[in-house]
Amino acid sequence: MACNQLETQQPSIDTDKLSYEIFSILESKFLFGYDDQKVWIPKQITPAVEQAATDNGVQAVKNQRGKICVLSIDGGGMRSILSGKALAYLENALKTKSGNPDARIADYFDVAAGAGTGGMFAAMLFGTKDHRRPIFQADDTWKLLSTQGKDFYCGGGRIFRRIFRRSEAAGLEKAVKEMFIDNGRSLTLKDTLKPVLIPCYDLSNSASFVFSRADALETDGFDFRLWEVCGATMAEPPRLGPVVVRSVDGRTRCVAVDGGLAVNNPTAAAITHVLHNKQEFPFVRGVEDILVLSLGTVQILEGSYGYEQVKRWKTKDWARPMARISGDGSADLVDHAVAMSFGESRSSNYVRIQANGSGLARFGPNVATDPSPGNVKMLLGVADEMLKQKNVESVLFGGKRIAEQSNLEKLDWFAGELVLEHQRRGCRIAPTVAFKQAMPRSN
């Protein structure tokens, strides 16, 4: 597409300062636990001077900073089949709108964050063996769970889980390890095309830990093998976790459990990474310069309980419902906080794909960990239903409402925005991104 055919939209900075301060505090105070207020006092932002656009709009396009495109994928066990189907639909839409049959998710996003199974998806879509093309296509994500879910999760009751816990861990390790091996060498965080963020919870430090490509490129002390990163973020206790992971040089050690317990919705972590990573994203001033797609997993309730029933529960009866409430509740809260932080840019810069699972409780409490053919078939059907739904979204100072567009329509629109941004980058004076590159590996 020619530069003079591109429509432009001059950015506003009305909400930049407020949004920057909110995400600065989220990152410094909450994500990393700093107690020193001096660390998280937001910096003053000096508005950049925009040059006036010429009549044909070409000069305006050249002067635009562009938008950083962010992908975030929630954790969800077997429920992540739904995220995988959304990714597959988006990638097909990108191929159609760009006219490129080889288009991949990694071609159009600048940052990917994922927790739990979503972290494995991020590694799959951005991992590379030749530092040119990703290893997997989007369709491979949900197909992996549907065909190899038995290697990650074991159905049945508590007794069976105790017996097969070791075999489950071995199955997870074997299945994931084979995905990220290149001629006998284990791929690491450096072997990703663009920045990735994959969280876990480090029991040895009692804090969240985020595996980051940017950190890995700085020092081998933060470079980890991708298959171990996937194992760490998927180490859901008591079945698979905790697991011990070490950096490639052995200097950094992490006793990891499920990233979904730590940061089930990593969208805020991804946004703060962009706002503060001035080396790779030098021209970002605020959330108006960021385009975000956040993929949730259907929130399937485990049944309806009356007050009289619940108040008689013993401590052990609360364990499973509390874990589910914690994960789904925190993901929903992050969605709401992020949507509000975007302010008036919420509808144009932030898209959340989520499904209302209140009518799916009949499928039972093991739906997130059951890899049986019947459950997989059900989840695939739910995925098709989810994409047709109009989900609930947050409204600035107005609570929540049913979205005007279905999830399919949102993905179609977002694919168009990604393609347009990709085309505009060839017309700008300054680069939108300046990705760090890994040093060539010696044989």
XYZ file of C-alpha atoms in Angstrom:
443
model
C 0.000 0.000 0.000
C 1.414 3.397 -0.941
C 2.220 5.872 1.795
C -0.109 8.549 0.449
C -3.043 6.132 0.682
C -2.690 5.583 4.394
C -5.218 7.185 6.666
C -3.738 8.835 9.747
C -4.981 9.513 13.202
C -3.104 12.092 15.223
C -2.519 10.801 18.768
C -3.754 12.650 21.802
C -1.691 12.917 24.985
C -4.547 13.755 27.325
C -4.349 10.413 29.118
C -0.626 9.711 28.668
C 0.562 10.978 32.040
C -2.167 9.279 34.060
C -1.741 5.967 32.221
C 2.046 6.061 32.531
C 1.813 6.701 36.277
C -0.685 3.887 36.794
C 1.444 1.322 34.981
C 4.634 2.574 36.636
C 3.132 1.982 40.055
C 1.714 -1.385 38.987
C 5.107 -2.536 37.763
C 7.324 -1.196 40.524
C 5.106 -1.499 43.570
C 3.076 -4.610 42.854
C 4.861 -6.727 40.246
C 8.302 -6.463 41.802
C 7.446 -5.644 45.411
C 9.595 -2.556 45.864
C 8.999 -0.794 49.171
C 11.082 2.290 48.464
C 8.716 4.933 47.127
C 11.588 6.659 45.344
C 11.810 3.668 43.023
C 8.294 3.933 41.734
C 7.696 7.676 41.576
C 6.731 8.177 37.909
C 8.935 10.309 35.735
C 7.689 13.533 34.233
C 6.722 13.210 30.598
C 7.532 15.955 28.133
C 5.070 15.936 25.237
C 6.793 15.490 21.908
C 6.294 18.207 19.316
C 4.271 16.872 16.395
C 4.975 18.306 12.977
C 2.012 19.536 11.042
C 0.700 17.106 8.453
C 0.727 18.022 4.789
C -2.439 17.926 2.750
C -1.854 14.458 1.338
C -0.993 12.974 4.764
C 2.373 11.517 3.696
C 4.422 13.718 6.039
C 2.064 12.872 8.915
C 2.670 9.157 8.387
C 6.433 9.685 8.320
C 6.323 11.581 11.610
C 4.136 9.074 13.445
C 5.735 7.064 16.228
C 3.600 4.060 15.399
C 2.043 1.569 17.792
C 3.729 -1.274 19.635
C 1.637 -4.424 19.164
C 1.259 -6.603 22.267
C -0.152 -10.125 22.605
C -1.124 -11.480 26.024
C -2.420 -15.009 26.682
C -3.981 -16.116 29.986
C -3.286 -19.437 31.652
C -6.061 -22.004 31.705
C -4.920 -25.621 31.359
C -7.003 -27.517 28.832
C -9.267 -24.483 28.644
C -6.438 -22.832 26.698
C -7.759 -24.696 23.669
C -10.060 -21.691 23.417
C -7.110 -19.273 23.269
C -5.481 -21.491 20.660
C -8.564 -21.380 18.457
C -8.662 -17.591 18.734
C -4.976 -17.424 17.743
C -5.630 -19.685 14.766
C -8.536 -17.503 13.605
C -6.401 -14.362 13.984
C -3.505 -15.826 12.001
C -5.837 -16.823 9.164
C -7.306 -13.310 9.186
C -3.786 -11.864 8.947
C -3.053 -14.055 5.916
C -6.252 -12.916 4.220
C -5.920 -9.191 4.947
C -2.201 -9.018 4.128
C -2.370 -11.232 1.055
C 0.570 -13.205 2.465
C -0.179 -16.955 2.831
C 2.932 -17.338 5.005
C 1.953 -14.651 7.528
C 2.499 -15.637 11.168
C 1.478 -14.171 14.503
C 5.105 -13.246 15.265
C 5.294 -11.105 12.115
C 2.757 -8.630 13.461
C 3.254 -8.558 17.249
C 6.227 -6.905 18.953
C 5.795 -8.429 22.415
C 4.199 -11.655 23.627
C 3.320 -12.519 27.222
C 1.753 -15.739 28.429
C 1.087 -17.499 31.729
C 0.648 -21.232 32.281
C -0.381 -22.900 29.043
C -0.513 -19.407 27.532
C 3.219 -19.131 28.248
C 3.844 -22.311 26.285
C 1.818 -20.857 23.400
C 3.948 -17.685 23.471
C 7.131 -19.772 23.342
C 5.741 -21.827 20.463
C 4.711 -18.826 18.369
C 7.906 -16.797 18.925
C 10.522 -19.517 19.319
C 12.832 -19.924 16.332
C 15.592 -22.201 15.106
C 16.987 -19.925 12.399
C 16.192 -16.467 13.891
C 14.078 -15.729 10.826
C 10.833 -17.675 11.110
C 8.894 -19.101 14.080
C 8.833 -22.844 14.666
C 5.064 -23.233 14.992
C 1.898 -21.893 13.425
C -1.075 -20.725 15.471
C -3.068 -23.866 14.617
C -0.365 -25.920 16.327
C -1.283 -24.474 19.741
C -4.762 -25.897 20.200
C -3.883 -29.040 18.229
C -1.031 -29.719 20.645
C -3.395 -29.670 23.613
C -6.052 -31.733 21.869
C -3.602 -34.452 20.795
C -0.989 -34.379 23.569
C -2.997 -33.103 26.509
C -2.621 -36.513 28.119
C 1.124 -35.795 28.425
C 0.384 -32.627 30.391
C -2.696 -33.518 32.405
C -4.097 -36.669 33.919
C -7.815 -37.181 34.375
C -9.440 -39.065 37.217
C -9.686 -38.547 40.939
C -7.157 -37.799 43.654
C -5.878 -41.353 43.993
C -5.022 -41.587 40.308
C -3.327 -38.194 40.390
C -1.105 -39.259 43.272
C -0.103 -42.429 41.455
C 0.574 -40.723 38.144
C 2.083 -37.470 39.365
C 5.620 -38.539 38.458
C 4.570 -39.861 35.080
C 2.708 -36.613 34.371
C 5.801 -34.536 35.132
C 7.897 -36.829 32.950
C 5.313 -36.638 30.166
C 5.257 -32.841 30.287
C 9.041 -32.649 30.240
C 9.408 -35.093 27.343
C 6.665 -33.549 25.190
C 7.833 -29.958 25.630
C 11.546 -30.752 25.444
C 11.126 -32.310 21.998
C 9.439 -29.122 20.761
C 12.420 -26.902 21.533
C 15.415 -28.974 20.443
C 17.503 -27.987 17.417
C 20.124 -30.528 16.330
C 20.577 -31.703 19.886
C 20.779 -28.190 21.352
C 18.082 -26.855 23.660
C 16.633 -23.551 22.486
C 16.709 -20.761 25.066
C 15.004 -17.412 25.620
C 17.579 -15.917 23.248
C 16.102 -18.123 20.528
C 12.926 -16.083 20.275
C 12.204 -13.625 17.506
C 10.933 -10.794 19.694
C 10.468 -9.976 23.399
C 8.586 -12.624 25.369
C 7.481 -12.532 29.010
C 6.523 -15.764 30.775
C 5.844 -15.680 34.536
C 6.008 -18.264 37.292
C 6.011 -18.061 41.078
C 9.405 -18.599 42.725
C 8.935 -20.373 46.050
C 12.567 -19.801 47.047
C 12.030 -16.023 47.028
C 8.273 -15.949 47.704
C 7.764 -13.696 44.700
C 6.716 -13.709 41.093
C 9.477 -14.305 38.560
C 9.236 -13.346 34.903
C 11.325 -15.097 32.263
C 12.238 -12.335 29.806
C 14.062 -12.329 26.474
C 15.316 -8.807 27.154
C 16.991 -9.963 30.373
C 18.404 -13.063 28.653
C 20.104 -10.926 26.019
C 21.789 -8.905 28.749
C 23.293 -11.846 30.632
C 23.357 -15.645 30.556
C 22.344 -15.494 34.207
C 18.777 -14.808 33.030
C 18.784 -17.007 29.941
C 16.773 -20.195 30.439
C 15.991 -23.182 28.226
C 12.580 -22.753 26.623
C 11.356 -26.221 27.552
C 12.215 -25.516 31.200
C 10.479 -22.125 31.018
C 7.336 -23.875 29.755
C 7.611 -26.471 32.515
C 7.980 -23.752 35.147
C 4.982 -21.698 34.036
C 2.821 -24.857 33.721
C 3.919 -26.433 37.032
C 0.479 -26.480 38.593
C 0.635 -27.964 42.107
C 0.150 -30.566 43.367
C 0.261 -32.498 40.077
C 3.304 -31.077 38.324
C 4.964 -28.583 40.609
C 7.162 -27.359 41.994
C 10.031 -27.688 39.528
C 13.585 -26.411 39.819
C 14.927 -24.480 36.816
C 18.399 -23.021 36.343
C 19.805 -20.502 33.899
C 22.089 -21.772 31.154
C 25.158 -20.705 33.167
C 23.750 -22.199 36.373
C 23.967 -18.947 38.339
C 20.225 -18.285 38.680
C 17.948 -20.854 40.312
C 14.176 -20.773 40.597
C 11.841 -23.132 42.464
C 8.852 -22.600 40.227
C 5.137 -23.234 40.383
C 2.361 -22.324 37.965
C 2.578 -18.895 36.352
C -1.215 -18.794 36.375
C -1.101 -18.623 40.173
C 1.261 -15.669 40.049
C 0.059 -13.634 37.065
C -2.824 -15.424 35.382
C -3.446 -12.432 33.123
C -0.016 -11.027 32.135
C -1.360 -8.060 30.147
C -0.254 -5.430 32.692
C 3.223 -6.972 32.861
C 3.521 -6.783 29.068
C 2.397 -3.145 28.947
C 4.793 -2.014 31.680
C 7.603 -3.839 29.878
C 6.901 -1.769 26.769
C 6.593 1.512 28.669
C 9.907 1.053 30.474
C 11.953 -0.756 27.815
C 13.272 2.354 26.101
C 16.076 0.465 24.360
C 13.707 -1.561 22.202
C 10.723 0.809 22.227
C 12.332 4.271 22.301
C 9.397 6.389 21.142
C 6.572 5.056 23.331
C 5.132 7.787 25.557
C 2.010 6.119 26.889
C -0.734 3.593 26.269
C -1.983 5.507 23.236
C 1.131 4.206 21.497
C 0.329 0.566 22.354
C -2.083 -1.822 20.612
C -3.023 -4.764 22.852
C -4.806 -8.066 22.259
C -5.498 -10.008 25.460
C -6.807 -13.581 25.186
C -8.684 -15.008 28.150
C -10.011 -18.486 28.817
C -13.617 -19.277 29.487
C -14.473 -18.934 33.155
C -16.211 -22.236 33.879
C -17.898 -22.309 37.249
C -17.735 -25.514 39.246
C -21.346 -25.431 40.298
C -23.773 -23.220 42.190
C -23.623 -23.239 45.970
C -26.082 -21.845 48.466
C -25.030 -20.069 51.626
C -26.279 -22.829 53.895
C -24.210 -25.388 51.975
C -21.027 -23.348 51.773
C -20.924 -22.309 55.417
C -20.598 -25.964 56.438
C -17.560 -26.579 54.242
C -14.367 -27.698 55.899
C -10.983 -26.192 55.086
C -10.167 -28.873 52.496
C -13.442 -28.236 50.681
C -12.369 -24.688 49.877
C -9.021 -25.517 48.250
C -10.188 -26.115 44.679
C -12.870 -23.379 44.490
C -10.469 -20.850 46.006
C -7.759 -21.636 43.443
C -10.237 -21.167 40.599
C -11.680 -17.984 42.109
C -8.159 -16.599 42.603
C -7.059 -17.274 39.033
C -10.206 -16.159 37.229
C -10.824 -13.270 39.620
C -7.326 -11.827 39.266
C -7.491 -12.161 35.468
C -10.779 -10.262 35.404
C -9.432 -7.580 37.743
C -6.345 -7.035 35.564
C -8.613 -6.759 32.516
C -10.698 -4.105 34.236
C -7.667 -2.141 35.506
C -5.969 -2.209 32.103
C -9.144 -1.144 30.303
C -9.552 1.810 32.674
C -5.896 2.796 32.290
C -6.359 3.113 28.532
C -9.035 5.713 29.157
C -10.579 7.014 25.965
C -8.204 4.825 23.945
C -9.744 1.669 25.410
C -11.983 0.929 22.439
C -9.292 1.630 19.830
C -6.131 0.277 21.492
C -7.234 -2.545 23.786
C -9.164 -5.702 22.898
C -10.008 -8.475 25.336
C -11.297 -11.810 24.013
C -13.136 -13.628 26.781
C -16.118 -15.917 27.120
C -18.888 -16.125 29.662
C -18.809 -19.670 30.991
C -21.689 -19.417 33.444
C -23.743 -21.793 31.330
C -20.964 -24.389 31.086
C -20.818 -25.558 34.689
C -22.537 -28.796 33.689
C -19.251 -30.033 32.249
C -17.805 -30.598 35.704
C -14.893 -29.369 37.811
C -12.155 -31.259 35.936
C -12.677 -29.486 32.621
C -9.392 -27.556 32.974
C -7.291 -30.706 33.486
C -9.212 -33.451 31.705
C -7.491 -34.473 28.424
C -10.041 -37.143 27.551
C -11.392 -37.163 23.966
C -14.868 -36.282 25.219
C -13.655 -33.227 27.118
C -11.456 -32.090 24.215
C -14.394 -32.376 21.816
C -16.531 -30.367 24.207
C -13.882 -27.643 24.545
C -13.524 -27.365 20.781
C -17.265 -26.821 20.560
C -17.100 -24.240 23.343
C -14.330 -22.449 21.434
C -16.550 -22.039 18.382
C -19.317 -20.777 20.648
C -16.940 -18.372 22.413
C -15.816 -16.771 19.162
C -19.425 -15.994 18.268
C -20.199 -14.472 21.678
C -20.429 -10.827 22.640
C -18.546 -10.753 25.900
C -18.679 -8.322 28.812
C -16.317 -5.338 28.676
C -15.389 -2.517 31.030
C -16.629 1.020 30.415
C -14.719 4.095 31.573
C -16.468 5.286 34.760
C -19.483 3.247 33.716
C -19.117 -0.266 35.108
C -19.511 -3.032 32.534
C -21.665 -3.750 29.518
C -22.164 -6.294 26.756
C -19.801 -5.535 23.881
C -21.247 -4.337 20.586
C -19.069 -6.733 18.566
C -18.635 -10.472 18.806
C -15.211 -11.933 19.515
C -14.933 -12.919 15.837
C -15.633 -9.363 14.748
C -13.081 -8.041 17.236
C -10.399 -10.397 15.928
C -11.168 -9.417 12.329
C -10.898 -5.732 13.200
C -7.713 -6.259 15.179
C -6.120 -8.188 12.302
C -6.818 -5.201 10.059
C -5.142 -2.850 12.546
C -2.090 -5.100 12.743
C -1.727 -5.250 8.963
C -2.153 -1.476 8.658
C 0.506 -0.838 11.312
C 2.847 -3.289 9.595
C 2.413 -1.470 6.272
C 2.918 1.976 7.777
C 6.262 1.031 9.300
C 7.864 1.030 5.880
C 6.885 4.679 5.426
C 8.122 6.215 8.684
C 11.326 8.145 9.194
C 12.224 6.662 12.594
C 11.955 2.948 13.383
C 9.036 1.985 15.610
C 11.063 -0.740 17.343
C 14.765 -1.468 17.794
C 14.933 -5.091 18.898
C 18.034 -6.395 20.595
C 19.653 -9.236 18.723
C 21.303 -12.327 20.151
C 24.999 -12.806 19.512
C 25.795 -15.591 17.023
C 26.311 -18.893 18.797
C 29.586 -20.702 18.377
C 29.319 -24.322 17.162
